[in-house]
Amino acid sequence: MQNLRPSMEASVPDQEVKSNPLLLLITWLWVGVPLLWGIEETIKKAMALFS
Amino acid sequence: MLPILDRERSVAPPGFNRWLVPPAALSIHLAIGQAYAFSVFNLPLTKLIGVSQSAPDDWKLSTVGWIFSVAIVFLGLSAAFLGAWLEKMGPRTAMLLSALFFSSGFLVASLGVSLHQLWLIILGYGVFGGIGLGIGYISPVKTLISWFPDRPGMATGLAIMGFGGGAMIGAPLSVALMNHFQTAASLGVAETFLTMGLFYFVFMMLGVCLVRIPAPNWKPAGFVPSSEKREMITNANVSATNAIRTPQFWLLWAVLFLNVTAGIAVLSQASAMIQEMFQGRVTAAAAGGFVGLLSIFNMGGRFVWSSCSDFLGRKRTYMIFFALGAVLYALIPSIGNSGNIVLFVLGYGVILSMYGGGFATIPVYLKDLFGTLQVGAIHGRLLTAWSAAGVVGPVLVNYLREYQLSQNVPKAQAYSVTMYIMAGLLVVGFLANFLVKPVDAKFATLDGGKRA
């Protein structure tokens, strides 16, 4: 077990690098758009249940 | 191994926004969640030669079913056996391996369809794809828990919600691609597999590029760990090897197994059940819509219940799953007989939300009991319960149904008995969860087993 410790501790980069808000937006869109499309398709299909 | 994949190179610099990590995890889970939609290929795979209808040399539906079963078995095996190694390699390597295995599985399966060789499809999607599923499923869990010590349930819920949502992308995408590639002589399955393999590889690479682990001792701004003593949350760390020697691991194995068995059982009969209970009111197309609606509850439950567990506690959350679940399972036949379709859909939806919630809350339950150090590896071993339930659940339901029909029980009532038996399984799950106590300090490693 003890030999796990060195691999779990990693070096810390010194410089502070603020994440780009645009990158945050793009990454959430990357996963959010396909998911919303899938939900929309599913709901459209589910409407047959109540029509 | 490539230097870029080194665990040390994945450490986030100061100022890194932790909200970049959930989309990284989601890009993996949304992709591998496609597995839940594999059934859209079942019928086309039985008509590869005949195209418009099955030819004598075409495969049977029961034979094609093995592809998904093998994938789920390899999901469990890879998560169980590779978990500890993946912990050491770090999430970036794990995500890349997942992308390579999952995508190459599609490519090999595509070749199998082209050559009409079932063993190649089983090797591709079942074995390679299954390994990609297992590695991908556990790869972001520990990283998310480390980034969100203030809301670990919400964080894992976000990722595992992706696995539930993956089917909602995978199903319409598969159908759209098959329609696009379809010709008079082909159903377009091989081309669809090829395209999906490439598409999912690119999609998953976002996670590989984006994922970072927090620096040692990093904490979110303003986060002060609770000094309040909480019996069910440990500060110690238990290794994966030690974890499986504890009764707590096997109690949680039973908890997951029973929750998933009951969930799979009702899910597998949902479409037929609503059509037979509401004869003349629900068509086959509407029943398909009902199953789609359940997948939304399944996905939403993963995020909502897991987030709630941050406030309720994991043990109490599972108490709710099993107690409320047992009541709803037992009530569903009566609700169906009353003819109230909205209440029936709602009841079924809550059941499925708890089925999904069970998947998403289990990693943080493990974190609470065994610590963060090897939670990914422990989670991987626990997922064998899912594989077992994936085999037992449908077999149990089919056996129960066939037995009752052979005893001349009317079709609609045959569902009732199955639901009552599943409610009984949930009562057993309630007891297993009730027996979960903090892990004995003798199993803890590295820090002497101190508790908060």
Short mmCIF file of C-alpha atoms in Angstrom, two decimals:
data_model
loop_
_atom_site.label_atom_id
_atom_site.label_comp_id
_atom_site.label_asym_id
_atom_site.label_seq_id
_atom_site.Cartn_x
_atom_site.Cartn_y
_atom_site.Cartn_z
CA MET A 1 0.00 0.00 0.00
CA GLN A 2 2.77 2.41 0.95
CA ASN A 3 4.15 2.46 -2.57
CA LEU A 4 0.93 3.99 -3.79
CA ARG A 5 1.65 7.26 -2.09
CA PRO A 6 4.35 8.63 -4.43
CA SER A 7 2.24 8.07 -7.53
CA MET A 8 -0.75 9.72 -5.93
CA GLU A 9 1.12 12.89 -5.07
CA ALA A 10 1.79 14.99 -8.09
CA SER A 11 3.91 18.06 -8.67
CA VAL A 12 2.06 21.35 -8.52
CA PRO A 13 2.50 23.78 -11.42
CA ASP A 14 3.62 27.16 -10.03
CA GLN A 15 2.07 29.63 -12.44
CA GLU A 16 -1.52 30.69 -11.97
CA VAL A 17 -3.42 30.25 -15.22
CA LYS A 18 -7.01 31.43 -15.15
CA SER A 19 -9.27 29.19 -17.21
CA ASN A 20 -10.77 30.91 -20.24
CA PRO A 21 -14.54 31.46 -19.77
CA LEU A 22 -15.00 30.86 -23.51
CA LEU A 23 -13.41 27.42 -23.11
CA LEU A 24 -15.87 26.71 -20.31
CA LEU A 25 -18.78 27.70 -22.56
CA ILE A 26 -17.52 25.63 -25.50
CA THR A 27 -16.97 22.50 -23.43
CA TRP A 28 -20.43 22.68 -21.87
CA LEU A 29 -21.93 23.23 -25.34
CA TRP A 30 -19.92 20.24 -26.63
CA VAL A 31 -21.74 17.92 -24.24
CA GLY A 32 -24.91 19.94 -23.70
CA VAL A 33 -26.07 20.31 -27.32
CA PRO A 34 -26.07 16.57 -28.16
CA LEU A 35 -27.71 15.79 -24.82
CA LEU A 36 -30.47 18.36 -25.36
CA TRP A 37 -30.99 17.03 -28.90
CA GLY A 38 -31.35 13.53 -27.49
CA ILE A 39 -33.81 14.69 -24.83
CA GLU A 40 -35.84 16.58 -27.44
CA GLU A 41 -36.02 13.51 -29.71
CA THR A 42 -37.05 11.36 -26.75
CA ILE A 43 -39.78 13.76 -25.62
CA LYS A 44 -41.14 14.04 -29.19
CA LYS A 45 -41.42 10.25 -29.28
CA ALA A 46 -42.95 10.15 -25.82
CA MET A 47 -45.73 12.55 -26.83
CA ALA A 48 -47.40 9.63 -28.62
CA LEU A 49 -48.26 8.32 -25.17
CA PHE A 50 -50.47 11.28 -24.35
CA SER A 51 -51.93 12.02 -27.78
CA MET B 1 3.50 5.58 -22.26
CA LEU B 2 3.35 9.06 -23.81
CA PRO B 3 4.67 11.80 -21.48
CA ILE B 4 1.50 13.83 -22.04
CA LEU B 5 -0.41 11.02 -20.33
CA ASP B 6 1.71 11.13 -17.16
CA ARG B 7 -0.34 11.66 -14.05
CA GLU B 8 1.97 14.56 -13.10
CA ARG B 9 1.21 16.33 -16.39
CA SER B 10 -2.51 16.20 -15.54
CA VAL B 11 -2.19 18.28 -12.37
CA ALA B 12 -4.23 21.48 -12.71
CA PRO B 13 -2.38 24.77 -12.39
CA PRO B 14 -3.59 27.33 -9.86
CA GLY B 15 -6.61 29.17 -11.24
CA PHE B 16 -7.97 26.16 -13.12
CA ASN B 17 -11.77 26.23 -13.18
CA ARG B 18 -13.09 22.97 -11.70
CA TRP B 19 -16.29 23.29 -13.74
CA LEU B 20 -14.25 22.19 -16.77
CA VAL B 21 -14.01 18.71 -15.29
CA PRO B 22 -17.72 17.71 -15.42
CA PRO B 23 -17.91 18.20 -19.24
CA ALA B 24 -14.73 16.11 -19.54
CA ALA B 25 -16.43 13.34 -17.58
CA LEU B 26 -19.69 13.81 -19.47
CA SER B 27 -17.96 13.46 -22.84
CA ILE B 28 -16.92 9.95 -21.78
CA HIS B 29 -20.18 8.90 -20.15
CA LEU B 30 -22.44 10.32 -22.86
CA ALA B 31 -20.45 8.29 -25.40
CA ILE B 32 -20.32 4.97 -23.58
CA GLY B 33 -23.97 5.37 -22.55
CA GLN B 34 -24.71 4.51 -26.17
CA ALA B 35 -24.58 0.90 -24.97
CA TYR B 36 -28.10 1.28 -23.55
CA ALA B 37 -29.31 2.03 -27.09
CA PHE B 38 -27.64 -0.95 -28.74
CA SER B 39 -31.03 -2.67 -29.05
CA VAL B 40 -31.84 -0.40 -32.05
CA PHE B 41 -29.35 -2.56 -34.01
CA ASN B 42 -30.92 -5.87 -32.99
CA LEU B 43 -33.55 -6.10 -35.73
CA PRO B 44 -31.30 -4.77 -38.56
CA LEU B 45 -28.64 -7.32 -37.52
CA THR B 46 -31.17 -10.10 -38.09
CA LYS B 47 -31.81 -8.89 -41.67
CA LEU B 48 -28.31 -8.22 -43.00
CA ILE B 49 -28.66 -10.75 -45.84
CA GLY B 50 -32.39 -10.61 -46.47
CA VAL B 51 -32.54 -6.79 -46.01
CA SER B 52 -36.35 -6.46 -46.16
CA GLN B 53 -36.88 -9.61 -44.06
CA SER B 54 -34.71 -12.27 -42.43
CA ALA B 55 -33.17 -14.78 -44.83
CA PRO B 56 -32.43 -18.39 -43.75
CA ASP B 57 -28.73 -17.55 -43.29
CA ASP B 58 -29.48 -14.45 -41.20
CA TRP B 59 -28.82 -14.49 -37.45
CA LYS B 60 -31.66 -14.99 -34.97
CA LEU B 61 -32.64 -12.26 -32.50
CA SER B 62 -31.63 -14.46 -29.56
CA THR B 63 -28.15 -14.92 -31.07
CA VAL B 64 -27.70 -11.19 -31.69
CA GLY B 65 -28.64 -10.57 -28.03
CA TRP B 66 -25.28 -12.02 -27.02
CA ILE B 67 -23.44 -8.94 -28.29
CA PHE B 68 -24.89 -6.68 -25.59
CA SER B 69 -24.62 -9.36 -22.88
CA VAL B 70 -20.92 -9.88 -23.60
CA ALA B 71 -20.37 -6.10 -23.51
CA ILE B 72 -21.98 -5.82 -20.05
CA VAL B 73 -19.94 -8.77 -18.74
CA PHE B 74 -16.70 -7.19 -20.02
CA LEU B 75 -17.77 -3.86 -18.54
CA GLY B 76 -17.87 -5.49 -15.10
CA LEU B 77 -14.67 -7.51 -15.60
CA SER B 78 -12.58 -4.61 -16.88
CA ALA B 79 -13.83 -2.25 -14.17
CA ALA B 80 -13.07 -4.87 -11.51
CA PHE B 81 -9.65 -5.99 -12.71
CA LEU B 82 -8.24 -2.78 -14.20
CA GLY B 83 -9.54 -0.33 -11.58
CA ALA B 84 -6.46 -0.34 -9.31
CA TRP B 85 -4.06 0.00 -12.25
CA LEU B 86 -6.09 2.85 -13.71
CA GLU B 87 -5.97 4.65 -10.34
CA LYS B 88 -2.18 4.72 -10.66
CA MET B 89 -2.16 5.75 -14.32
CA GLY B 90 -4.53 8.67 -13.80
CA PRO B 91 -7.78 9.74 -15.47
CA ARG B 92 -6.26 10.95 -18.73
CA THR B 93 -4.74 7.57 -19.57
CA ALA B 94 -7.95 5.85 -18.49
CA MET B 95 -10.11 8.09 -20.67
CA LEU B 96 -7.82 7.63 -23.69
CA LEU B 97 -7.86 3.85 -23.26
CA SER B 98 -11.64 3.95 -22.95
CA ALA B 99 -11.93 5.99 -26.17
CA LEU B 100 -9.56 3.64 -28.02
CA PHE B 101 -11.30 0.46 -26.89
CA PHE B 102 -14.84 1.77 -27.32
CA SER B 103 -14.19 3.21 -30.78
CA SER B 104 -12.14 0.29 -32.06
CA GLY B 105 -14.97 -1.96 -30.88
CA PHE B 106 -17.27 -0.23 -33.35
CA LEU B 107 -14.67 -0.51 -36.14
CA VAL B 108 -14.15 -4.25 -35.58
CA ALA B 109 -17.93 -4.73 -35.36
CA SER B 110 -18.28 -2.86 -38.65
CA LEU B 111 -15.87 -5.33 -40.24
CA GLY B 112 -17.88 -8.16 -38.69
CA VAL B 113 -21.08 -6.86 -40.29
CA SER B 114 -19.37 -6.46 -43.68
CA LEU B 115 -18.04 -10.04 -43.56
CA HIS B 116 -21.20 -11.33 -41.82
CA GLN B 117 -19.13 -12.84 -39.00
CA LEU B 118 -20.95 -12.69 -35.66
CA TRP B 119 -17.83 -13.61 -33.68
CA LEU B 120 -16.13 -10.47 -35.01
CA ILE B 121 -19.05 -8.31 -33.83
CA ILE B 122 -18.97 -9.98 -30.41
CA LEU B 123 -15.20 -9.50 -30.24
CA GLY B 124 -15.53 -5.89 -31.38
CA TYR B 125 -18.55 -4.41 -29.64
CA GLY B 126 -18.80 -7.07 -26.92
CA VAL B 127 -15.18 -7.50 -25.82
CA PHE B 128 -13.34 -4.33 -26.97
CA GLY B 129 -16.39 -2.12 -26.55
CA GLY B 130 -17.18 -3.69 -23.17
CA ILE B 131 -13.64 -3.01 -21.93
CA GLY B 132 -14.02 0.60 -23.13
CA LEU B 133 -17.30 0.81 -21.20
CA GLY B 134 -15.78 -0.48 -17.98
CA ILE B 135 -12.70 1.74 -18.10
CA GLY B 136 -14.72 4.78 -19.15
CA TYR B 137 -17.37 4.28 -16.49
CA ILE B 138 -14.95 4.40 -13.55
CA SER B 139 -12.35 6.77 -15.04
CA PRO B 140 -13.76 10.16 -13.96
CA VAL B 141 -15.31 9.15 -10.61
CA LYS B 142 -12.37 9.72 -8.27
CA THR B 143 -11.32 12.86 -10.15
CA LEU B 144 -14.76 14.41 -9.73
CA ILE B 145 -14.91 13.50 -6.04
CA SER B 146 -11.51 15.16 -5.58
CA TRP B 147 -12.60 18.34 -7.38
CA PHE B 148 -15.92 18.61 -5.54
CA PRO B 149 -15.27 17.66 -1.90
CA ASP B 150 -18.11 20.02 -0.98
CA ARG B 151 -20.64 18.29 -3.30
CA PRO B 152 -19.29 14.84 -4.23
CA GLY B 153 -22.75 13.38 -4.84
CA MET B 154 -23.68 16.14 -7.25
CA ALA B 155 -20.37 15.73 -9.10
CA THR B 156 -20.62 11.97 -9.61
CA GLY B 157 -24.32 12.39 -10.38
CA LEU B 158 -23.43 14.74 -13.23
CA ALA B 159 -21.09 12.21 -14.83
CA ILE B 160 -23.19 9.12 -14.29
CA MET B 161 -26.23 11.05 -15.52
CA GLY B 162 -24.30 11.13 -18.81
CA PHE B 163 -24.36 7.35 -19.00
CA GLY B 164 -28.15 7.47 -18.73
CA GLY B 165 -28.34 10.28 -21.28
CA GLY B 166 -26.02 8.51 -23.73
CA ALA B 167 -28.83 6.26 -24.89
CA MET B 168 -30.94 9.27 -25.77
CA ILE B 169 -28.21 10.44 -28.13
CA GLY B 170 -27.18 6.97 -29.31
CA ALA B 171 -30.64 5.76 -30.31
CA PRO B 172 -31.71 8.60 -32.66
CA LEU B 173 -28.15 8.95 -33.96
CA SER B 174 -28.01 5.25 -34.88
CA VAL B 175 -31.41 5.39 -36.59
CA ALA B 176 -30.51 8.58 -38.49
CA LEU B 177 -27.22 7.09 -39.68
CA MET B 178 -28.80 3.80 -40.76
CA ASN B 179 -31.44 5.74 -42.70
CA HIS B 180 -28.68 7.79 -44.33
CA PHE B 181 -26.54 4.81 -45.37
CA GLN B 182 -29.43 2.50 -46.28
CA THR B 183 -29.58 1.28 -49.90
CA ALA B 184 -31.69 -1.31 -51.71
CA ALA B 185 -28.98 -3.92 -51.02
CA SER B 186 -27.89 -2.91 -47.52
CA LEU B 187 -29.32 -1.68 -44.24
CA GLY B 188 -26.26 0.52 -43.68
CA VAL B 189 -25.29 -1.09 -40.36
CA ALA B 190 -21.59 -1.51 -41.21
CA GLU B 191 -21.29 2.13 -42.32
CA THR B 192 -23.18 3.25 -39.21
CA PHE B 193 -20.81 1.33 -36.91
CA LEU B 194 -17.82 2.81 -38.73
CA THR B 195 -19.14 6.36 -38.48
CA MET B 196 -20.13 5.97 -34.82
CA GLY B 197 -16.68 4.60 -33.97
CA LEU B 198 -15.02 7.67 -35.45
CA PHE B 199 -17.63 10.10 -34.06
CA TYR B 200 -17.38 8.78 -30.51
CA PHE B 201 -13.56 8.79 -30.61
CA VAL B 202 -13.52 12.50 -31.46
CA PHE B 203 -16.28 13.23 -28.92
CA MET B 204 -14.42 11.41 -26.13
CA MET B 205 -11.12 13.16 -26.89
CA LEU B 206 -12.55 16.31 -25.30
CA GLY B 207 -12.47 14.49 -21.99
CA VAL B 208 -8.92 13.24 -22.59
CA CYS B 209 -7.66 16.74 -23.41
CA LEU B 210 -9.61 18.56 -20.72
CA VAL B 211 -9.38 16.39 -17.62
CA ARG B 212 -7.13 17.57 -14.79
CA ILE B 213 -6.54 16.33 -11.29
CA PRO B 214 -6.40 18.84 -8.43
CA ALA B 215 -3.05 19.63 -6.85
CA PRO B 216 -2.36 17.85 -3.55
CA ASN B 217 -4.19 19.53 -0.67
CA TRP B 218 -6.23 21.70 -3.07
CA LYS B 219 -9.59 22.81 -1.77
CA PRO B 220 -12.34 24.90 -3.37
CA ALA B 221 -12.29 28.57 -2.38
CA GLY B 222 -14.15 29.08 0.88
CA PHE B 223 -14.55 25.36 1.53
CA VAL B 224 -13.97 24.36 5.13
CA PRO B 225 -14.28 20.63 5.76
CA SER B 226 -16.91 19.97 8.41
CA SER B 227 -15.42 19.50 11.86
CA GLU B 228 -18.65 17.88 12.98
CA LYS B 229 -18.16 14.16 13.71
CA ARG B 230 -20.05 12.09 11.13
CA GLU B 231 -19.97 8.40 11.81
CA MET B 232 -20.67 7.28 8.25
CA ILE B 233 -17.96 9.44 6.64
CA THR B 234 -14.39 8.33 7.19
CA ASN B 235 -11.16 10.31 6.93
CA ALA B 236 -9.22 7.08 6.58
CA ASN B 237 -8.37 5.27 3.37
CA VAL B 238 -8.99 1.61 2.70
CA SER B 239 -7.23 -0.07 -0.23
CA ALA B 240 -9.24 -1.94 -2.84
CA THR B 241 -7.63 -5.19 -1.67
CA ASN B 242 -8.73 -4.57 1.91
CA ALA B 243 -12.14 -3.23 0.94
CA ILE B 244 -13.33 -6.55 -0.45
CA ARG B 245 -12.47 -8.16 2.89
CA THR B 246 -14.98 -5.96 4.70
CA PRO B 247 -18.65 -6.87 5.24
CA GLN B 248 -19.53 -3.31 4.16
CA PHE B 249 -18.29 -3.97 0.61
CA TRP B 250 -20.47 -7.06 0.25
CA LEU B 251 -23.48 -5.35 1.82
CA LEU B 252 -23.13 -2.55 -0.75
CA TRP B 253 -22.64 -5.20 -3.46
CA ALA B 254 -25.99 -6.65 -2.40
CA VAL B 255 -27.54 -3.15 -2.28
CA LEU B 256 -26.47 -2.40 -5.85
CA PHE B 257 -27.32 -5.89 -7.11
CA LEU B 258 -30.86 -5.82 -5.68
CA ASN B 259 -31.59 -2.25 -6.78
CA VAL B 260 -30.38 -2.97 -10.32
CA THR B 261 -32.07 -6.39 -10.56
CA ALA B 262 -35.44 -4.90 -9.62
CA GLY B 263 -34.91 -1.92 -11.93
CA ILE B 264 -33.86 -4.00 -14.93
CA ALA B 265 -36.79 -6.32 -14.30
CA VAL B 266 -39.42 -3.58 -14.49
CA LEU B 267 -37.61 -1.82 -17.33
CA SER B 268 -37.52 -4.97 -19.43
CA GLN B 269 -41.30 -5.45 -19.15
CA ALA B 270 -42.33 -1.76 -19.20
CA SER B 271 -43.39 -1.64 -22.85
CA ALA B 272 -45.40 -4.88 -22.81
CA MET B 273 -46.89 -4.09 -19.40
CA ILE B 274 -48.35 -0.69 -20.32
CA GLN B 275 -49.81 -2.10 -23.56
CA GLU B 276 -51.48 -5.03 -21.84
CA MET B 277 -52.68 -3.08 -18.78
CA PHE B 278 -54.14 -0.29 -20.92
CA GLN B 279 -55.36 -2.36 -23.84
CA GLY B 280 -56.87 -0.27 -26.62
CA ARG B 281 -55.50 2.95 -25.11
CA VAL B 282 -51.72 2.50 -25.55
CA THR B 283 -50.34 1.53 -28.96
CA ALA B 284 -46.91 -0.01 -29.59
CA ALA B 285 -45.61 3.42 -30.71
CA ALA B 286 -46.95 5.06 -27.55
CA ALA B 287 -45.34 2.29 -25.47
CA GLY B 288 -42.03 3.13 -27.18
CA GLY B 289 -42.57 6.73 -26.11
CA PHE B 290 -43.24 5.51 -22.55
CA VAL B 291 -39.89 3.68 -22.48
CA GLY B 292 -38.20 6.86 -23.78
CA LEU B 293 -39.86 8.86 -21.03
CA LEU B 294 -38.54 6.37 -18.48
CA SER B 295 -35.01 6.94 -19.76
CA ILE B 296 -35.44 10.64 -18.93
CA PHE B 297 -36.49 9.74 -15.38
CA ASN B 298 -33.55 7.31 -15.21
CA MET B 299 -31.14 10.05 -16.30
CA GLY B 300 -32.65 12.79 -14.14
CA GLY B 301 -32.70 10.53 -11.09
CA ARG B 302 -28.97 10.04 -11.37
CA PHE B 303 -28.32 13.73 -10.92
CA VAL B 304 -31.17 14.64 -8.56
CA TRP B 305 -30.91 11.74 -6.09
CA SER B 306 -27.12 11.79 -6.01
CA SER B 307 -27.16 15.56 -5.35
CA CYS B 308 -29.78 15.07 -2.61
CA SER B 309 -27.54 12.46 -0.99
CA ASP B 310 -25.05 15.26 -0.19
CA PHE B 311 -27.68 16.59 2.23
CA LEU B 312 -29.54 13.43 3.24
CA GLY B 313 -26.51 11.16 3.63
CA ARG B 314 -25.96 8.07 1.47
CA LYS B 315 -27.43 5.51 3.84
CA ARG B 316 -30.65 7.49 4.27
CA THR B 317 -30.89 8.00 0.48
CA TYR B 318 -30.77 4.25 -0.11
CA MET B 319 -33.31 3.74 2.70
CA ILE B 320 -35.65 5.97 0.68
CA PHE B 321 -34.88 4.05 -2.56
CA PHE B 322 -35.74 0.73 -0.99
CA ALA B 323 -38.68 1.78 1.20
CA LEU B 324 -40.39 4.03 -1.36
CA GLY B 325 -39.40 1.60 -4.13
CA ALA B 326 -40.98 -1.40 -2.40
CA VAL B 327 -44.22 0.53 -1.85
CA LEU B 328 -44.36 1.74 -5.47
CA TYR B 329 -43.54 -1.68 -6.95
CA ALA B 330 -46.36 -3.16 -4.88
CA LEU B 331 -48.79 -0.37 -5.86
CA ILE B 332 -48.09 -0.32 -9.62
CA PRO B 333 -50.43 -3.25 -10.44
CA SER B 334 -53.30 -1.59 -8.53
CA ILE B 335 -52.60 1.74 -10.20
CA GLY B 336 -52.63 -0.01 -13.58
CA ASN B 337 -55.92 -1.74 -12.76
CA SER B 338 -57.46 1.60 -11.74
CA GLY B 339 -56.92 2.81 -15.31
CA ASN B 340 -55.12 6.01 -14.29
CA ILE B 341 -52.41 6.25 -16.94
CA VAL B 342 -50.83 9.48 -15.63
CA LEU B 343 -50.39 8.00 -12.15
CA PHE B 344 -49.04 4.80 -13.71
CA VAL B 345 -46.42 6.71 -15.73
CA LEU B 346 -45.51 8.85 -12.72
CA GLY B 347 -45.12 5.81 -10.44
CA TYR B 348 -42.99 4.02 -13.00
CA GLY B 349 -40.97 7.23 -13.50
CA VAL B 350 -40.16 7.57 -9.80
CA ILE B 351 -39.11 3.90 -9.72
CA LEU B 352 -36.75 4.46 -12.65
CA SER B 353 -35.39 7.65 -11.10
CA MET B 354 -34.36 5.60 -8.06
CA TYR B 355 -32.87 2.91 -10.29
CA GLY B 356 -30.64 5.60 -11.85
CA GLY B 357 -30.06 7.26 -8.49
CA GLY B 358 -28.72 3.99 -7.14
CA PHE B 359 -26.00 3.92 -9.79
CA ALA B 360 -24.97 7.54 -9.23
CA THR B 361 -24.96 7.49 -5.42
CA ILE B 362 -22.95 4.29 -4.96
CA PRO B 363 -19.49 5.79 -5.72
CA VAL B 364 -19.89 8.48 -3.06
CA TYR B 365 -21.25 5.90 -0.61
CA LEU B 366 -17.99 4.00 -1.21
CA LYS B 367 -16.00 7.21 -0.77
CA ASP B 368 -17.72 7.86 2.56
CA LEU B 369 -16.95 4.36 3.83
CA PHE B 370 -13.55 3.59 2.31
CA GLY B 371 -12.00 7.03 1.64
CA THR B 372 -10.95 8.60 -1.63
CA LEU B 373 -7.57 6.92 -2.24
CA GLN B 374 -8.73 3.89 -4.24
CA VAL B 375 -12.42 4.67 -4.59
CA GLY B 376 -12.25 4.17 -8.38
CA ALA B 377 -10.81 0.69 -8.01
CA ILE B 378 -13.31 -0.23 -5.27
CA HIS B 379 -16.13 1.12 -7.44
CA GLY B 380 -14.85 -1.00 -10.32
CA ARG B 381 -15.01 -4.15 -8.20
CA LEU B 382 -18.50 -3.29 -7.00
CA LEU B 383 -19.70 -2.99 -10.59
CA THR B 384 -19.57 -6.78 -10.88
CA ALA B 385 -22.93 -6.51 -9.06
CA TRP B 386 -24.26 -4.67 -12.13
CA SER B 387 -23.00 -7.39 -14.47
CA ALA B 388 -24.59 -10.06 -12.30
CA ALA B 389 -27.88 -8.14 -12.12
CA GLY B 390 -27.77 -7.62 -15.89
CA VAL B 391 -27.89 -11.38 -16.32
CA VAL B 392 -30.16 -12.28 -13.37
CA GLY B 393 -32.78 -9.51 -13.76
CA PRO B 394 -34.12 -10.32 -17.24
CA VAL B 395 -33.80 -14.09 -16.69
CA LEU B 396 -35.76 -13.84 -13.43
CA VAL B 397 -38.53 -11.78 -15.02
CA ASN B 398 -38.82 -14.03 -18.07
CA TYR B 399 -38.84 -17.16 -15.91
CA LEU B 400 -41.47 -15.77 -13.53
CA ARG B 401 -43.67 -14.69 -16.43
CA GLU B 402 -43.42 -18.00 -18.30
CA TYR B 403 -44.09 -19.96 -15.12
CA GLN B 404 -47.22 -17.94 -14.32
CA LEU B 405 -48.55 -18.12 -17.87
CA SER B 406 -48.02 -21.89 -17.80
CA GLN B 407 -50.17 -21.91 -14.63
CA ASN B 408 -52.96 -20.13 -16.59
CA VAL B 409 -52.51 -16.81 -14.76
CA PRO B 410 -54.00 -14.03 -16.97
CA LYS B 411 -51.35 -11.90 -18.71
CA ALA B 412 -52.08 -8.66 -16.85
CA GLN B 413 -51.96 -10.44 -13.48
CA ALA B 414 -48.67 -12.14 -14.31
CA TYR B 415 -47.08 -8.69 -14.13
CA SER B 416 -48.54 -8.15 -10.67
CA VAL B 417 -46.82 -11.20 -9.15
CA THR B 418 -43.50 -10.16 -10.70
CA MET B 419 -43.84 -6.67 -9.21
CA TYR B 420 -44.63 -8.10 -5.75
CA ILE B 421 -41.54 -10.34 -5.92
CA MET B 422 -39.40 -7.36 -6.95
CA ALA B 423 -40.85 -5.40 -3.99
CA GLY B 424 -39.68 -8.31 -1.81
CA LEU B 425 -36.16 -8.01 -3.26
CA LEU B 426 -36.17 -4.33 -2.34
CA VAL B 427 -37.09 -5.19 1.25
CA VAL B 428 -33.99 -7.43 1.34
CA GLY B 429 -32.01 -4.49 -0.07
CA PHE B 430 -33.40 -2.27 2.69
CA LEU B 431 -32.11 -4.71 5.29
CA ALA B 432 -28.68 -4.96 3.64
CA ASN B 433 -28.38 -1.18 3.61
CA PHE B 434 -29.61 -1.00 7.21
CA LEU B 435 -26.74 -3.28 8.27
CA VAL B 436 -24.05 -1.01 6.76
CA LYS B 437 -21.90 0.37 9.57
CA PRO B 438 -18.60 2.31 9.48
CA VAL B 439 -15.60 0.26 8.36
CA ASP B 440 -13.41 -1.08 11.16
CA ALA B 441 -10.21 0.96 11.56
CA LYS B 442 -8.10 -2.21 11.20
CA PHE B 443 -8.83 -2.21 7.45
CA ALA B 444 -7.56 1.37 6.96
CA THR B 445 -4.18 2.02 5.42
CA LEU B 446 -1.70 4.91 5.25
CA ASP B 447 -3.09 7.12 7.99
CA GLY B 448 -3.90 4.73 10.75
CA GLY B 449 -7.61 4.80 10.19
CA LYS B 450 -8.51 8.09 11.87
CA ARG B 451 -12.13 9.12 11.65
CA ALA B 452 -13.58 12.56 11.38
#
